[in-house]
Short mmCIF file of C-alpha atoms in Angstrom, two decimals:
data_model
loop_
_atom_site.label_atom_id
_atom_site.label_comp_id
_atom_site.label_asym_id
_atom_site.label_seq_id
_atom_site.Cartn_x
_atom_site.Cartn_y
_atom_site.Cartn_z
CA MET L 1 11.85 -22.32 88.84
CA SER L 2 9.72 -19.20 87.96
CA LEU L 3 6.75 -20.84 89.40
CA LEU L 4 8.52 -21.94 92.59
CA MET L 5 9.74 -18.39 93.10
CA HIS L 6 6.33 -16.90 92.38
CA ILE L 7 4.73 -19.06 95.10
CA ILE L 8 7.52 -18.07 97.49
CA LYS L 9 7.18 -14.50 96.73
CA ASN L 10 3.22 -14.88 97.28
CA GLU L 11 3.80 -16.55 100.71
CA TRP L 12 6.23 -13.82 101.75
CA LYS L 13 3.71 -11.18 100.86
CA SER L 14 0.98 -12.87 102.64
CA LEU L 15 3.08 -13.20 105.89
CA LEU L 16 4.33 -9.62 105.86
CA ARG L 17 0.83 -8.36 105.50
CA GLY L 18 -0.07 -10.30 108.58
CA LYS L 19 2.55 -8.42 110.58
CA TRP L 20 3.03 -11.08 113.12
CA VAL L 21 6.40 -12.30 111.55
CA ILE L 22 7.78 -8.87 111.96
CA GLY L 23 6.57 -9.17 115.64
CA TYR L 24 8.34 -12.39 115.92
CA GLY L 25 11.55 -10.76 114.85
CA LEU L 26 11.03 -7.69 117.11
CA ILE L 27 10.65 -9.92 120.08
CA PHE L 28 14.27 -11.49 119.44
CA LEU L 29 15.46 -7.98 118.74
CA ILE L 30 14.33 -6.63 122.06
CA LEU L 31 15.26 -9.86 123.94
CA THR L 32 18.94 -9.91 122.44
CA ASP L 33 19.31 -6.10 123.15
CA THR L 34 18.08 -6.47 126.70
CA LEU L 35 20.50 -9.39 127.45
CA LEU L 36 23.37 -7.34 125.96
CA ARG L 37 22.58 -4.42 128.05
CA PHE L 38 22.02 -6.26 131.46
CA GLY L 39 23.42 -9.90 130.99
CA GLY L 40 27.22 -8.92 130.65
CA GLY L 41 27.55 -9.22 127.00
CA GLY L 42 29.63 -11.51 124.79
CA ALA L 43 29.57 -15.36 125.54
CA GLU L 44 27.18 -14.72 128.52
CA THR L 45 24.63 -13.11 126.10
CA LEU L 46 25.04 -15.82 123.43
CA LEU L 47 24.61 -18.57 125.99
CA SER L 48 21.38 -16.95 127.22
CA LEU L 49 20.10 -16.39 123.70
CA SER L 50 20.76 -19.93 122.58
CA ASN L 51 18.75 -21.23 125.66
CA VAL L 52 15.77 -19.10 124.69
CA MET L 53 16.13 -20.08 121.06
CA LEU L 54 16.41 -23.87 121.72
CA LEU L 55 13.07 -23.56 123.62
CA PHE L 56 10.99 -21.28 121.47
CA VAL L 57 12.03 -21.65 117.89
CA PRO L 58 11.18 -25.32 117.54
CA LEU L 59 7.88 -24.44 119.14
CA VAL L 60 6.89 -21.53 116.81
CA GLY L 61 8.35 -23.32 113.83
CA MET L 62 6.18 -26.43 114.32
CA ILE L 63 3.03 -24.76 115.31
CA TYR L 64 3.34 -22.31 112.26
CA GLY L 65 3.93 -25.14 109.89
CA ILE L 66 0.76 -27.14 111.13
CA LEU L 67 -1.15 -24.06 111.30
CA TYR L 68 -0.55 -23.00 107.82
CA ILE L 69 -1.66 -26.44 106.50
CA TYR L 70 -5.03 -26.07 108.41
CA GLN L 71 -5.53 -22.46 107.59
CA SER L 72 -4.69 -22.72 103.87
CA ARG L 73 -6.75 -25.69 103.16
CA GLU L 74 -9.19 -24.15 100.69
CA PHE L 75 -6.01 -22.32 98.99
CA VAL L 76 -4.05 -25.52 98.46
CA GLU L 77 -6.82 -27.35 97.06
CA LEU L 78 -7.59 -24.51 94.60
CA LEU L 79 -3.95 -24.61 93.51
CA LEU L 80 -4.05 -28.41 93.03
CA THR L 81 -6.78 -27.99 90.55
CA GLN L 82 -4.34 -26.26 88.28
CA PRO L 83 -1.56 -27.88 86.19
CA ILE L 84 0.89 -27.50 88.89
CA ASN L 85 3.56 -30.04 89.86
CA ARG L 86 2.86 -31.16 93.47
CA ARG L 87 6.71 -31.18 94.12
CA VAL L 88 6.91 -27.50 93.04
CA LEU L 89 3.85 -26.57 94.94
CA TYR L 90 5.10 -28.23 98.27
CA TRP L 91 8.43 -26.70 98.00
CA GLY L 92 7.00 -23.22 97.33
CA LEU L 93 4.84 -23.48 100.27
CA PHE L 94 7.42 -24.76 102.77
CA LEU L 95 10.02 -22.30 101.62
CA GLY L 96 7.36 -19.63 101.56
CA ILE L 97 6.46 -20.01 105.27
CA SER L 98 9.82 -21.21 106.70
CA THR L 99 12.22 -18.93 105.31
CA PRO L 100 10.35 -15.67 106.77
CA LEU L 101 10.44 -17.26 110.23
CA MET L 102 14.16 -18.13 109.82
CA ALA L 103 14.87 -14.49 108.46
CA ALA L 104 12.96 -12.95 111.27
CA PHE L 105 15.03 -14.77 113.84
CA ILE L 106 18.19 -14.09 112.25
CA VAL L 107 17.95 -10.52 111.57
CA GLY L 108 16.17 -9.89 114.91
CA SER L 109 19.07 -11.38 116.84
CA MET L 110 21.69 -10.20 114.48
CA LEU L 111 20.93 -6.45 114.61
CA PRO L 112 21.67 -6.01 118.35
CA LEU L 113 24.64 -8.21 118.30
CA GLY L 114 26.05 -5.90 115.45
CA TRP L 115 25.39 -2.64 116.99
CA HIS L 116 26.82 -3.81 120.32
CA GLY L 117 29.97 -5.07 118.56
CA ILE L 118 29.39 -8.61 119.34
CA LEU L 119 29.60 -9.89 115.85
CA MET L 120 33.23 -8.54 115.61
CA ILE L 121 34.35 -9.92 118.85
CA ASP L 122 32.67 -13.48 118.80
CA GLY L 123 31.71 -13.63 115.20
CA MET L 124 32.14 -17.51 114.87
CA ALA L 125 30.05 -18.08 118.11
CA SER L 126 27.53 -15.64 116.99
CA ALA L 127 27.19 -17.23 113.48
CA MET L 128 26.80 -20.67 115.11
CA VAL L 129 23.96 -19.49 117.28
CA LEU L 130 22.09 -17.77 114.48
CA GLY L 131 22.75 -20.59 112.01
CA LEU L 132 21.47 -23.30 114.46
CA GLY L 133 18.19 -21.07 115.08
CA GLY L 134 17.70 -20.94 111.40
CA VAL L 135 18.32 -24.61 110.89
CA LEU L 136 15.85 -25.50 113.79
CA THR L 137 13.32 -23.22 112.17
CA LEU L 138 13.40 -25.19 109.02
CA ILE L 139 13.51 -28.42 110.74
CA PHE L 140 10.57 -28.01 112.96
CA ALA L 141 8.44 -26.08 110.17
CA ALA L 142 8.99 -29.37 108.14
CA LEU L 143 7.82 -31.40 111.14
CA GLY L 144 4.82 -29.02 111.37
CA PHE L 145 4.06 -29.90 107.66
CA VAL L 146 4.22 -33.54 108.06
CA PHE L 147 1.94 -33.54 111.22
CA GLY L 148 -0.42 -31.18 109.54
CA LEU L 149 -0.78 -33.48 106.44
CA MET L 150 -1.07 -36.67 108.68
CA PHE L 151 -3.82 -35.29 110.73
CA TYR L 152 -5.44 -33.38 107.96
CA GLU L 153 -9.03 -34.37 108.99
CA ASP L 154 -8.48 -34.04 112.64
CA LYS L 155 -6.97 -30.65 113.82
CA ILE L 156 -7.37 -31.16 117.52
CA LYS L 157 -5.25 -34.45 117.39
CA GLY L 158 -2.75 -32.50 115.16
CA PHE L 159 -2.27 -29.69 117.42
CA GLY L 160 -2.32 -31.95 120.51
CA PHE L 161 0.43 -34.32 118.71
CA THR L 162 2.60 -31.25 117.97
CA ILE L 163 2.74 -30.03 121.41
CA VAL L 164 3.47 -33.30 122.78
CA VAL L 165 6.35 -33.88 120.52
CA TRP L 166 7.91 -30.40 121.44
CA LEU L 167 7.56 -31.05 125.01
CA PHE L 168 9.18 -34.37 124.81
CA LEU L 169 12.02 -33.07 122.65
CA ALA L 170 12.57 -29.72 124.23
CA ILE L 171 12.03 -30.58 128.07
CA LEU L 172 11.55 -34.32 128.88
CA TYR L 173 14.11 -35.93 126.57
CA ASP L 174 17.41 -35.21 128.55
CA GLY L 175 15.53 -36.27 131.72
CA LEU L 176 14.46 -39.44 130.34
CA VAL L 177 18.12 -40.27 129.05
CA LEU L 178 19.46 -39.45 132.60
CA MET L 179 16.96 -41.60 134.26
CA LEU L 180 18.16 -44.71 131.88
CA VAL L 181 21.66 -43.77 132.59
CA PHE L 182 20.86 -44.00 136.41
CA LEU L 183 19.09 -47.20 136.08
CA PHE L 184 21.55 -49.02 133.88
CA GLY L 185 24.63 -47.23 135.26
CA ASN L 186 26.35 -50.77 135.61
CA TYR L 187 26.44 -51.17 131.88
CA PRO L 188 28.66 -49.32 129.16
CA LEU L 189 26.02 -46.76 127.85
CA GLU L 190 28.19 -44.33 126.07
CA ASN L 191 27.57 -45.52 122.58
CA PHE L 192 23.86 -45.68 123.49
CA VAL L 193 23.93 -41.95 124.85
CA ILE L 194 25.56 -40.93 121.56
CA ALA L 195 22.94 -42.71 119.44
CA VAL L 196 19.87 -41.19 121.33
CA SER L 197 21.23 -37.81 121.39
CA MET L 198 21.44 -37.81 117.61
CA LEU L 199 17.65 -38.67 117.69
CA ASN L 200 16.95 -35.10 119.06
CA PRO L 201 17.69 -32.10 117.04
CA ILE L 202 17.29 -29.81 119.85
CA ASP L 203 19.81 -31.83 121.99
CA LEU L 204 22.30 -31.84 118.99
CA ALA L 205 21.96 -27.97 118.71
CA ARG L 206 22.38 -27.62 122.41
CA ILE L 207 25.71 -29.81 122.32
CA MET L 208 27.10 -27.67 119.57
CA VAL L 209 26.64 -24.53 121.50
CA MET L 210 28.10 -26.15 124.65
CA LEU L 211 31.16 -27.44 122.60
CA GLU L 212 31.53 -24.30 120.87
CA PHE L 213 31.64 -22.36 124.26
CA ASP L 214 33.56 -25.10 125.85
CA VAL L 215 31.18 -24.86 128.91
CA SER L 216 31.85 -28.25 130.43
CA ALA L 217 29.78 -27.52 133.51
CA LEU L 218 26.53 -26.95 131.32
CA MET L 219 27.15 -29.74 128.84
CA GLY L 220 25.10 -32.23 130.74
CA TYR L 221 25.72 -35.99 130.43
CA THR L 222 25.14 -36.30 126.55
CA GLY L 223 27.36 -33.25 125.81
CA ALA L 224 29.99 -34.59 128.11
CA VAL L 225 30.05 -37.96 126.13
CA PHE L 226 30.05 -36.29 122.93
CA ASN L 227 33.16 -34.23 123.91
CA ARG L 228 34.90 -37.25 125.24
CA PHE L 229 34.35 -39.45 122.25
CA PHE L 230 34.75 -36.77 119.47
CA GLY L 231 36.33 -33.71 120.92
CA THR L 232 35.31 -30.25 120.15
CA THR L 233 35.92 -30.06 116.30
CA LEU L 234 34.66 -33.50 115.41
CA GLY L 235 31.95 -33.37 117.82
CA ILE L 236 30.62 -30.13 116.20
CA THR L 237 31.05 -31.52 112.54
CA THR L 238 29.15 -34.74 113.49
CA ALA L 239 26.40 -33.06 115.31
CA SER L 240 26.21 -30.59 112.26
CA VAL L 241 25.87 -33.55 109.90
CA MET L 242 22.99 -35.04 111.96
CA LEU L 243 21.23 -31.76 111.91
CA LEU L 244 21.26 -31.92 108.12
CA VAL L 245 20.07 -35.27 108.19
CA TRP L 246 17.27 -34.11 110.49
CA LEU L 247 16.51 -31.60 108.02
CA ALA L 248 16.53 -33.81 104.93
CA VAL L 249 14.19 -36.62 106.46
CA PRO L 250 11.05 -34.51 107.43
CA THR L 251 11.10 -32.53 104.19
CA TRP L 252 11.56 -35.74 102.22
CA ILE L 253 8.57 -37.32 104.14
CA GLY L 254 6.39 -34.24 103.80
CA LEU L 255 6.89 -34.17 100.24
CA ASN L 256 5.98 -37.65 99.76
CA VAL L 257 2.94 -37.32 101.86
CA PHE L 258 1.91 -34.24 99.89
CA ARG L 259 2.30 -36.04 96.59
CA LYS L 260 0.32 -38.79 97.65
CA LYS L 261 -2.34 -37.14 99.56
CA ASP L 262 -5.93 -37.30 98.21
CA PHE L 263 -7.04 -33.79 98.99
#
């Protein structure tokens, strides 16, 4: 445990020296404050913040995850020459780069929500949006680790695959689902839609936000089906469990690839 904490603290210090994580947090601080001043405040601001979060937090998490694997290649190989358990090293590196990103988003967004009083008025909704941003950061940083280890020898292919995955999950996924629903509208597709919505963590987070704010007009087809089958409370619980599964699977895959990788 002491070795794990030492690796995590070392990664935190390296990131803070680089200053860009602080800049990442400042971007969300300025954005949230601007939305609160000019966007009407309250639920409208949280919805706008969640839309930005669902688009950019996965991209930043995944890009930084794979970028870290490529940039720290010599450092990781040097550590592996020492009598360090690979499991401990993996968790130290992963938590050392993902938790600062998560903290930057949460703190940067929470401070304006606090001084504008939104945390007191919409505490549960604010906590959900901030929590979803944190979980998505961990999920996509883990995916970045997996892609970096899978394409360890080919950086261009690794970055290209990462951008394609983000583009598919963040932008194209819902359109493809709607196209399938349109093409096969004569068949009962509700169970299929629920299943495919669980295969996209961004879609799950969006559904949770829509269910929390009960914005039926913005739910989309997958959110409407979720609400019809599960209702608000059970729907949020189901989506939360699936997000935890999405967090567990990439981290487990990354750990196993890291343990077996011949560096």
